[in-house]
mmCIF file with all atom_site columns, C-alpha atoms in Angstrom:
data_model
loop_
_atom_site.group_PDB
_atom_site.id
_atom_site.type_symbol
_atom_site.label_atom_id
_atom_site.label_alt_id
_atom_site.label_comp_id
_atom_site.label_asym_id
_atom_site.label_entity_id
_atom_site.label_seq_id
_atom_site.pdbx_PDB_ins_code
_atom_site.Cartn_x
_atom_site.Cartn_y
_atom_site.Cartn_z
_atom_site.occupancy
_atom_site.B_iso_or_equiv
_atom_site.pdbx_formal_charge
_atom_site.auth_seq_id
_atom_site.auth_comp_id
_atom_site.auth_asym_id
_atom_site.auth_atom_id
_atom_site.pdbx_PDB_model_num
ATOM 1   C CA . MET A 1 1   ? -32.993 -19.756 44.135  1.00 53.00 ? 1   MET A CA 1
ATOM 2   C CA . THR A 1 2   ? -31.236 -17.360 41.693  1.00 53.00 ? 2   THR A CA 1
ATOM 3   C CA . SER A 1 3   ? -33.372 -15.111 39.584  1.00 55.00 ? 3   SER A CA 1
ATOM 4   C CA . LYS A 1 4   ? -32.674 -14.927 35.847  1.00 54.00 ? 4   LYS A CA 1
ATOM 5   C CA . PRO A 1 5   ? -31.706 -11.228 35.763  1.00 56.00 ? 5   PRO A CA 1
ATOM 6   C CA . VAL A 1 6   ? -29.063 -11.667 38.511  1.00 55.00 ? 6   VAL A CA 1
ATOM 7   C CA . PHE A 1 7   ? -27.672 -14.806 36.836  1.00 49.00 ? 7   PHE A CA 1
ATOM 8   C CA . LEU A 1 8   ? -27.513 -13.100 33.422  1.00 46.00 ? 8   LEU A CA 1
ATOM 9   C CA . LYS A 1 9   ? -25.872 -10.013 34.908  1.00 53.00 ? 9   LYS A CA 1
ATOM 10  C CA . SER A 1 10  ? -23.136 -12.029 36.604  1.00 52.00 ? 10  SER A CA 1
ATOM 11  C CA . ARG A 1 11  ? -22.662 -14.188 33.486  1.00 51.00 ? 11  ARG A CA 1
ATOM 12  C CA . LEU A 1 12  ? -22.311 -11.094 31.257  1.00 45.00 ? 12  LEU A CA 1
ATOM 13  C CA . ALA A 1 13  ? -19.880 -9.514  33.712  1.00 50.00 ? 13  ALA A CA 1
ATOM 14  C CA . GLY A 1 14  ? -17.770 -12.679 33.619  1.00 52.00 ? 14  GLY A CA 1
ATOM 15  C CA . LEU A 1 15  ? -17.747 -12.711 29.829  1.00 44.00 ? 15  LEU A CA 1
ATOM 16  C CA . ALA A 1 16  ? -16.818 -9.017  29.690  1.00 45.00 ? 16  ALA A CA 1
ATOM 17  C CA . SER A 1 17  ? -13.922 -9.607  32.109  1.00 45.00 ? 17  SER A CA 1
ATOM 18  C CA . SER A 1 18  ? -12.691 -12.532 30.012  1.00 44.00 ? 18  SER A CA 1
ATOM 19  C CA . ALA A 1 19  ? -12.845 -10.433 26.844  1.00 41.00 ? 19  ALA A CA 1
ATOM 20  C CA . ILE A 1 20  ? -10.823 -7.638  28.470  1.00 42.00 ? 20  ILE A CA 1
ATOM 21  C CA . ILE A 1 21  ? -8.164  -10.116 29.619  1.00 40.00 ? 21  ILE A CA 1
ATOM 22  C CA . VAL A 1 22  ? -7.883  -11.591 26.108  1.00 39.00 ? 22  VAL A CA 1
ATOM 23  C CA . VAL A 1 23  ? -7.571  -8.119  24.532  1.00 38.00 ? 23  VAL A CA 1
ATOM 24  C CA . LEU A 1 24  ? -4.933  -7.031  27.043  1.00 39.00 ? 24  LEU A CA 1
ATOM 25  C CA . ALA A 1 25  ? -2.962  -10.276 26.673  1.00 40.00 ? 25  ALA A CA 1
ATOM 26  C CA . ALA A 1 26  ? -2.939  -9.920  22.895  1.00 43.00 ? 26  ALA A CA 1
ATOM 27  C CA . GLY A 1 27  ? -0.999  -6.669  23.199  1.00 45.00 ? 27  GLY A CA 1
ATOM 28  C CA . TYR A 1 28  ? 1.808   -8.102  25.348  1.00 49.00 ? 28  TYR A CA 1
ATOM 29  C CA . GLY A 1 29  ? 4.677   -10.311 24.259  1.00 48.00 ? 29  GLY A CA 1
ATOM 30  C CA . VAL A 1 30  ? 3.574   -10.458 20.643  1.00 51.00 ? 30  VAL A CA 1
ATOM 31  C CA . ALA A 1 31  ? 5.784   -8.767  18.080  1.00 58.00 ? 31  ALA A CA 1
ATOM 32  C CA . GLN A 1 32  ? 3.858   -6.588  15.698  1.00 79.00 ? 32  GLN A CA 1
ATOM 33  C CA . ALA A 1 33  ? 4.763   -6.777  12.018  1.00 86.00 ? 33  ALA A CA 1
ATOM 34  C CA . ALA A 1 34  ? 4.630   -4.254  9.210   1.00 89.00 ? 34  ALA A CA 1
ATOM 35  C CA . GLN A 1 35  ? 4.086   -5.494  5.681   1.00 94.00 ? 35  GLN A CA 1
ATOM 36  C CA . SER A 1 36  ? 5.734   -3.700  2.789   1.00 94.00 ? 36  SER A CA 1
ATOM 37  C CA . LYS A 1 37  ? 4.052   -4.376  -0.525  1.00 97.00 ? 37  LYS A CA 1
ATOM 38  C CA . VAL A 1 38  ? 6.663   -4.016  -3.243  1.00 98.00 ? 38  VAL A CA 1
ATOM 39  C CA . THR A 1 39  ? 6.266   -3.426  -6.967  1.00 98.00 ? 39  THR A CA 1
ATOM 40  C CA . LEU A 1 40  ? 9.662   -3.807  -8.593  1.00 98.00 ? 40  LEU A CA 1
ATOM 41  C CA . SER A 1 41  ? 10.473  -2.056  -11.855 1.00 98.00 ? 41  SER A CA 1
ATOM 42  C CA . GLY A 1 42  ? 13.506  -0.965  -13.838 1.00 98.00 ? 42  GLY A CA 1
ATOM 43  C CA . ALA A 1 43  ? 12.521  2.675   -13.330 1.00 98.00 ? 43  ALA A CA 1
ATOM 44  C CA . HIS A 1 44  ? 13.342  2.327   -9.601  1.00 97.00 ? 44  HIS A CA 1
ATOM 45  C CA . GLU A 1 45  ? 16.882  1.050   -10.245 1.00 98.00 ? 45  GLU A CA 1
ATOM 46  C CA . VAL A 1 46  ? 19.872  3.391   -9.913  1.00 97.00 ? 46  VAL A CA 1
ATOM 47  C CA . PRO A 1 47  ? 20.572  4.155   -12.678 1.00 97.00 ? 47  PRO A CA 1
ATOM 48  C CA . ALA A 1 48  ? 17.149  3.421   -14.159 1.00 98.00 ? 48  ALA A CA 1
ATOM 49  C CA . VAL A 1 49  ? 16.916  0.362   -16.411 1.00 97.00 ? 49  VAL A CA 1
ATOM 50  C CA . THR A 1 50  ? 14.705  0.108   -19.506 1.00 97.00 ? 50  THR A CA 1
ATOM 51  C CA . THR A 1 51  ? 13.130  -3.335  -19.186 1.00 97.00 ? 51  THR A CA 1
ATOM 52  C CA . SER A 1 52  ? 9.794   -5.099  -19.448 1.00 97.00 ? 52  SER A CA 1
ATOM 53  C CA . ALA A 1 53  ? 10.702  -7.069  -16.312 1.00 98.00 ? 53  ALA A CA 1
ATOM 54  C CA . LYS A 1 54  ? 8.594   -6.545  -13.216 1.00 98.00 ? 54  LYS A CA 1
ATOM 55  C CA . GLY A 1 55  ? 8.068   -8.030  -9.824  1.00 98.00 ? 55  GLY A CA 1
ATOM 56  C CA . ASN A 1 56  ? 5.814   -7.851  -6.816  1.00 98.00 ? 56  ASN A CA 1
ATOM 57  C CA . GLY A 1 57  ? 5.613   -9.275  -3.357  1.00 98.00 ? 57  GLY A CA 1
ATOM 58  C CA . THR A 1 58  ? 5.470   -8.582  0.327   1.00 98.00 ? 58  THR A CA 1
ATOM 59  C CA . ILE A 1 59  ? 8.313   -8.180  2.783   1.00 98.00 ? 59  ILE A CA 1
ATOM 60  C CA . THR A 1 60  ? 7.324   -8.238  6.454   1.00 97.00 ? 60  THR A CA 1
ATOM 61  C CA . VAL A 1 61  ? 9.430   -6.719  9.229   1.00 97.00 ? 61  VAL A CA 1
ATOM 62  C CA . GLY A 1 62  ? 8.466   -7.342  12.838  1.00 96.00 ? 62  GLY A CA 1
ATOM 63  C CA . ASP A 1 63  ? 9.062   -5.124  15.848  1.00 95.00 ? 63  ASP A CA 1
ATOM 64  C CA . ASP A 1 64  ? 11.487  -7.863  16.905  1.00 97.00 ? 64  ASP A CA 1
ATOM 65  C CA . LYS A 1 65  ? 13.409  -7.080  13.657  1.00 97.00 ? 65  LYS A CA 1
ATOM 66  C CA . ALA A 1 66  ? 12.540  -10.479 12.106  1.00 98.00 ? 66  ALA A CA 1
ATOM 67  C CA . VAL A 1 67  ? 12.174  -10.346 8.318   1.00 98.00 ? 67  VAL A CA 1
ATOM 68  C CA . SER A 1 68  ? 10.092  -12.644 6.096   1.00 98.00 ? 68  SER A CA 1
ATOM 69  C CA . GLY A 1 69  ? 8.402   -12.570 2.722   1.00 98.00 ? 69  GLY A CA 1
ATOM 70  C CA . SER A 1 70  ? 8.941   -13.153 -0.950  1.00 98.00 ? 70  SER A CA 1
ATOM 71  C CA . VAL A 1 71  ? 9.028   -11.540 -4.375  1.00 98.00 ? 71  VAL A CA 1
ATOM 72  C CA . THR A 1 72  ? 7.727   -12.993 -7.637  1.00 98.00 ? 72  THR A CA 1
ATOM 73  C CA . THR A 1 73  ? 9.113   -11.728 -10.955 1.00 98.00 ? 73  THR A CA 1
ATOM 74  C CA . SER A 1 74  ? 8.262   -11.906 -14.642 1.00 98.00 ? 74  SER A CA 1
ATOM 75  C CA . GLY A 1 75  ? 10.183  -10.963 -17.768 1.00 97.00 ? 75  GLY A CA 1
ATOM 76  C CA . VAL A 1 76  ? 13.576  -11.459 -16.152 1.00 97.00 ? 76  VAL A CA 1
ATOM 77  C CA . VAL A 1 77  ? 15.914  -14.378 -15.598 1.00 96.00 ? 77  VAL A CA 1
ATOM 78  C CA . GLY A 1 78  ? 17.069  -13.417 -12.142 1.00 96.00 ? 78  GLY A CA 1
ATOM 79  C CA . THR A 1 79  ? 20.589  -14.385 -11.106 1.00 97.00 ? 79  THR A CA 1
ATOM 80  C CA . MET A 1 80  ? 20.280  -13.124 -7.525  1.00 97.00 ? 80  MET A CA 1
ATOM 81  C CA . ALA A 1 81  ? 18.079  -10.954 -5.342  1.00 98.00 ? 81  ALA A CA 1
ATOM 82  C CA . HIS A 1 82  ? 18.716  -9.032  -2.137  1.00 98.00 ? 82  HIS A CA 1
ATOM 83  C CA . ILE A 1 83  ? 17.480  -6.574  0.413   1.00 98.00 ? 83  ILE A CA 1
ATOM 84  C CA . HIS A 1 84  ? 19.904  -3.636  0.435   1.00 98.00 ? 84  HIS A CA 1
ATOM 85  C CA . GLU A 1 85  ? 20.342  -0.619  2.686   1.00 98.00 ? 85  GLU A CA 1
ATOM 86  C CA . ALA A 1 86  ? 20.086  2.755   0.931   1.00 98.00 ? 86  ALA A CA 1
ATOM 87  C CA . ALA A 1 87  ? 17.632  5.563   0.355   1.00 98.00 ? 87  ALA A CA 1
ATOM 88  C CA . ALA A 1 88  ? 15.644  5.869   -2.865  1.00 97.00 ? 88  ALA A CA 1
ATOM 89  C CA . GLY A 1 89  ? 17.917  7.111   -5.635  1.00 97.00 ? 89  GLY A CA 1
ATOM 90  C CA . LYS A 1 90  ? 21.026  5.577   -4.066  1.00 98.00 ? 90  LYS A CA 1
ATOM 91  C CA . ASN A 1 91  ? 22.659  2.149   -4.081  1.00 97.00 ? 91  ASN A CA 1
ATOM 92  C CA . GLY A 1 92  ? 23.797  0.408   -0.920  1.00 98.00 ? 92  GLY A CA 1
ATOM 93  C CA . PRO A 1 93  ? 25.207  -2.798  0.515   1.00 98.00 ? 93  PRO A CA 1
ATOM 94  C CA . VAL A 1 94  ? 23.407  -6.132  0.626   1.00 98.00 ? 94  VAL A CA 1
ATOM 95  C CA . ILE A 1 95  ? 21.993  -6.859  4.074   1.00 98.00 ? 95  ILE A CA 1
ATOM 96  C CA . ILE A 1 96  ? 19.857  -9.945  3.331   1.00 98.00 ? 96  ILE A CA 1
ATOM 97  C CA . PRO A 1 97  ? 20.429  -12.203 0.301   1.00 98.00 ? 97  PRO A CA 1
ATOM 98  C CA . LEU A 1 98  ? 17.158  -13.743 -0.903  1.00 98.00 ? 98  LEU A CA 1
ATOM 99  C CA . GLU A 1 99  ? 16.882  -17.440 -1.738  1.00 98.00 ? 99  GLU A CA 1
ATOM 100 C CA . LYS A 1 100 ? 15.700  -18.593 -5.161  1.00 97.00 ? 100 LYS A CA 1
ATOM 101 C CA . LYS A 1 101 ? 12.582  -20.748 -4.675  1.00 95.00 ? 101 LYS A CA 1
ATOM 102 C CA . GLY A 1 102 ? 11.656  -21.304 -8.317  1.00 89.00 ? 102 GLY A CA 1
ATOM 103 C CA . ASP A 1 103 ? 12.150  -19.793 -11.738 1.00 89.00 ? 103 ASP A CA 1
ATOM 104 C CA . ASN A 1 104 ? 10.445  -16.561 -10.730 1.00 95.00 ? 104 ASN A CA 1
ATOM 105 C CA . GLN A 1 105 ? 10.337  -16.516 -6.946  1.00 97.00 ? 105 GLN A CA 1
ATOM 106 C CA . TRP A 1 106 ? 12.732  -15.235 -4.297  1.00 98.00 ? 106 TRP A CA 1
ATOM 107 C CA . ALA A 1 107 ? 12.226  -15.590 -0.542  1.00 98.00 ? 107 ALA A CA 1
ATOM 108 C CA . VAL A 1 108 ? 13.732  -14.138 2.597   1.00 98.00 ? 108 VAL A CA 1
ATOM 109 C CA . PRO A 1 109 ? 15.656  -16.965 4.315   1.00 98.00 ? 109 PRO A CA 1
ATOM 110 C CA . ALA A 1 110 ? 14.297  -18.396 7.567   1.00 97.00 ? 110 ALA A CA 1
ATOM 111 C CA . ASN A 1 111 ? 15.377  -16.603 10.745  1.00 97.00 ? 111 ASN A CA 1
ATOM 112 C CA . ALA A 1 112 ? 16.508  -13.439 8.913   1.00 98.00 ? 112 ALA A CA 1
ATOM 113 C CA . LYS A 1 113 ? 16.797  -10.453 11.254  1.00 98.00 ? 113 LYS A CA 1
ATOM 114 C CA . LEU A 1 114 ? 17.816  -6.833  10.939  1.00 98.00 ? 114 LEU A CA 1
ATOM 115 C CA . THR A 1 115 ? 20.393  -5.262  13.209  1.00 98.00 ? 115 THR A CA 1
ATOM 116 C CA . ASP A 1 116 ? 19.331  -2.245  15.258  1.00 98.00 ? 116 ASP A CA 1
ATOM 117 C CA . ALA A 1 117 ? 20.916  0.102   12.678  1.00 98.00 ? 117 ALA A CA 1
ATOM 118 C CA . GLN A 1 118 ? 19.240  -1.718  9.756   1.00 98.00 ? 118 GLN A CA 1
ATOM 119 C CA . TYR A 1 119 ? 15.877  -1.605  11.542  1.00 97.00 ? 119 TYR A CA 1
ATOM 120 C CA . LYS A 1 120 ? 16.288  2.154   12.004  1.00 97.00 ? 120 LYS A CA 1
ATOM 121 C CA . ALA A 1 121 ? 17.112  2.452   8.281   1.00 98.00 ? 121 ALA A CA 1
ATOM 122 C CA . TYR A 1 122 ? 13.965  0.408   7.483   1.00 97.00 ? 122 TYR A CA 1
ATOM 123 C CA . LYS A 1 123 ? 11.821  2.721   9.619   1.00 96.00 ? 123 LYS A CA 1
ATOM 124 C CA . GLU A 1 124 ? 13.294  5.683   7.717   1.00 97.00 ? 124 GLU A CA 1
ATOM 125 C CA . GLY A 1 125 ? 12.453  4.067   4.332   1.00 97.00 ? 125 GLY A CA 1
ATOM 126 C CA . ASN A 1 126 ? 16.089  3.324   3.549   1.00 98.00 ? 126 ASN A CA 1
ATOM 127 C CA . LEU A 1 127 ? 15.903  -0.359  2.585   1.00 98.00 ? 127 LEU A CA 1
ATOM 128 C CA . TYR A 1 128 ? 15.117  -1.724  -0.859  1.00 98.00 ? 128 TYR A CA 1
ATOM 129 C CA . VAL A 1 129 ? 14.730  -5.076  -2.587  1.00 98.00 ? 129 VAL A CA 1
ATOM 130 C CA . ASN A 1 130 ? 16.071  -5.772  -6.056  1.00 98.00 ? 130 ASN A CA 1
ATOM 131 C CA . VAL A 1 131 ? 16.591  -8.588  -8.518  1.00 98.00 ? 131 VAL A CA 1
ATOM 132 C CA . HIS A 1 132 ? 19.765  -8.838  -10.605 1.00 98.00 ? 132 HIS A CA 1
ATOM 133 C CA . SER A 1 133 ? 20.179  -10.407 -14.050 1.00 97.00 ? 133 SER A CA 1
ATOM 134 C CA . ALA A 1 134 ? 23.093  -11.360 -16.295 1.00 97.00 ? 134 ALA A CA 1
ATOM 135 C CA . GLU A 1 135 ? 22.318  -8.327  -18.458 1.00 97.00 ? 135 GLU A CA 1
ATOM 136 C CA . HIS A 1 136 ? 21.984  -5.952  -15.480 1.00 97.00 ? 136 HIS A CA 1
ATOM 137 C CA . LYS A 1 137 ? 24.449  -7.168  -12.872 1.00 96.00 ? 137 LYS A CA 1
ATOM 138 C CA . GLY A 1 138 ? 23.826  -4.153  -10.597 1.00 96.00 ? 138 GLY A CA 1
ATOM 139 C CA . GLY A 1 139 ? 20.091  -4.847  -10.591 1.00 97.00 ? 139 GLY A CA 1
ATOM 140 C CA . GLU A 1 140 ? 17.315  -4.954  -13.167 1.00 98.00 ? 140 GLU A CA 1
ATOM 141 C CA . ILE A 1 141 ? 14.247  -4.239  -11.022 1.00 98.00 ? 141 ILE A CA 1
ATOM 142 C CA . ARG A 1 142 ? 13.862  -2.628  -7.602  1.00 98.00 ? 142 ARG A CA 1
ATOM 143 C CA . ASP A 1 143 ? 11.499  -1.100  -5.066  1.00 98.00 ? 143 ASP A CA 1
ATOM 144 C CA . GLN A 1 144 ? 11.927  0.584   -1.675  1.00 98.00 ? 144 GLN A CA 1
ATOM 145 C CA . LEU A 1 145 ? 10.468  -1.076  1.413   1.00 97.00 ? 145 LEU A CA 1
ATOM 146 C CA . LYS A 1 146 ? 7.818   1.147   2.962   1.00 94.00 ? 146 LYS A CA 1
ATOM 147 C CA . PRO A 1 147 ? 7.406   0.816   6.735   1.00 91.00 ? 147 PRO A CA 1
#
């Protein structure tokens, strides 16, 4: 016959072992992701744009270099939106065109990924998202992605 204290001790030990296995397994094989909250404004454009337009959203970049997220705008009729590579205060090439999902929403396309060099630039704070308009073809509102 098993006494209660011995049974409880072995049961608790089993639960503790299971919890450790779950915690350890969670750290392996799962790409971690960093979310960049963005607040787009004309003041962040290069050169700066005087506009009442604004935007906000979240762009997520995983350790596996996968990119996802979206941006919602107001006060602008966006013609296109992109993630570009360049430091704050500079303009750079488009690396991911965003897809228009509605009048005021832009989304990262499915299966978007950064190259190794682009991921390094992201980690250094050298990627930005912006929305272009007919009036401001180079970009009306912008914000840097913050790793």
